[in-house]
Short mmCIF file of C-alpha atoms in Angstrom, two decimals:
data_model
loop_
_atom_site.label_atom_id
_atom_site.label_comp_id
_atom_site.label_asym_id
_atom_site.label_seq_id
_atom_site.Cartn_x
_atom_site.Cartn_y
_atom_site.Cartn_z
CA MET A 1 -76.23 -63.03 -126.74
CA THR A 2 -78.32 -65.45 -128.65
CA PHE A 3 -78.97 -69.48 -128.91
CA GLU A 4 -80.14 -68.85 -132.59
CA ILE A 5 -76.81 -68.55 -134.26
CA GLY A 6 -77.83 -68.81 -137.89
CA ARG A 7 -80.53 -65.77 -137.76
CA ALA A 8 -78.01 -63.55 -135.79
CA VAL A 9 -75.34 -64.11 -138.59
CA GLU A 10 -77.79 -63.67 -141.46
CA GLU A 11 -79.10 -59.97 -139.49
CA LEU A 12 -75.57 -59.20 -139.17
CA LYS A 13 -74.84 -60.23 -143.00
CA LYS A 14 -77.93 -57.93 -143.87
CA GLY A 15 -76.60 -54.67 -142.06
CA ARG A 16 -77.88 -54.91 -138.30
CA VAL A 17 -75.86 -52.57 -136.49
CA GLU A 18 -75.64 -52.75 -132.37
CA TYR A 19 -74.48 -50.03 -130.44
CA LYS A 20 -74.62 -49.02 -126.83
CA ASN A 21 -73.37 -45.74 -125.28
CA ASP A 22 -71.88 -45.08 -121.80
CA SER A 23 -73.19 -42.75 -119.06
CA PHE A 24 -71.50 -39.70 -121.03
CA GLY A 25 -72.94 -40.59 -124.33
CA ILE A 26 -69.88 -42.05 -125.51
CA ILE A 27 -70.22 -44.86 -128.08
CA HIS A 28 -67.78 -47.41 -128.01
CA ILE A 29 -68.01 -50.00 -130.49
CA PRO A 30 -65.24 -51.87 -132.70
CA VAL A 31 -65.50 -51.33 -136.38
CA GLY A 32 -62.69 -53.62 -137.44
CA LYS A 33 -59.44 -54.94 -137.16
CA ALA A 34 -55.81 -53.86 -138.05
CA SER A 35 -55.63 -56.44 -140.81
CA PHE A 36 -59.09 -55.03 -142.51
CA GLU A 37 -58.44 -53.18 -146.01
CA ASN A 38 -58.73 -49.56 -145.69
CA GLU A 39 -61.81 -49.62 -147.96
CA LYS A 40 -64.01 -52.06 -145.46
CA LEU A 41 -62.85 -50.14 -142.48
CA GLU A 42 -64.37 -46.64 -144.36
CA ASP A 43 -67.54 -48.96 -145.35
CA ASN A 44 -67.97 -50.08 -141.53
CA ILE A 45 -67.30 -46.50 -140.14
CA LYS A 46 -69.71 -44.76 -142.77
CA ILE A 47 -72.23 -47.57 -141.60
CA LEU A 48 -72.24 -47.17 -138.07
CA LEU A 49 -72.16 -43.47 -138.32
CA GLU A 50 -75.44 -43.53 -140.61
CA ALA A 51 -76.97 -45.87 -138.18
CA VAL A 52 -76.40 -43.27 -135.16
CA VAL A 53 -77.71 -40.44 -136.95
CA LYS A 54 -80.75 -42.18 -138.20
CA ALA A 55 -81.40 -43.29 -134.54
CA LYS A 56 -81.47 -39.41 -133.60
CA PRO A 57 -84.77 -39.14 -131.79
CA SER A 58 -86.90 -36.50 -133.65
CA SER A 59 -87.73 -34.62 -130.38
CA LEU A 60 -83.86 -33.34 -129.95
CA LYS A 61 -82.36 -30.52 -131.23
CA GLY A 62 -79.33 -28.90 -132.05
CA GLN A 63 -75.81 -31.10 -133.02
CA TYR A 64 -76.40 -34.89 -132.16
CA ILE A 65 -73.01 -35.86 -132.88
CA LYS A 66 -70.26 -33.31 -131.16
CA SER A 67 -67.06 -35.41 -131.89
CA ILE A 68 -65.45 -38.43 -133.57
CA SER A 69 -61.88 -40.18 -132.82
CA ILE A 70 -61.00 -43.62 -133.88
CA SER A 71 -58.48 -45.60 -132.01
CA SER A 72 -56.82 -49.25 -131.69
CA THR A 73 -57.72 -50.93 -128.81
CA MET A 74 -55.07 -49.32 -126.65
CA GLY A 75 -53.91 -46.51 -128.67
CA PRO A 76 -54.12 -42.63 -128.82
CA GLY A 77 -57.43 -41.66 -130.24
CA ILE A 78 -57.64 -39.99 -133.82
CA PHE A 79 -60.05 -37.09 -134.33
CA VAL A 80 -62.30 -37.60 -137.57
CA GLU A 81 -63.70 -34.49 -138.91
CA GLN A 82 -67.42 -34.70 -139.76
CA LYS A 83 -69.26 -34.29 -142.87
CA ILE A 84 -72.23 -35.64 -141.99
#
């Protein structure tokens, strides 16, 4: 939450990505709406994955992302093949 709405909007337009994970290390984040074009959804997902991989601590060894699935709010998850 912020009181500086204009600044927050500008940062988001410039590509700022925020995400949180739960106690199991699972990231839950919206990447778009069902009404978005496929290309826009794909771009949003790529940007999110790049941000997550970039945030990987250098001291951490091994596989950082174990699996990826995408779902609608109340729909079943669809697993995505990783290429990162």
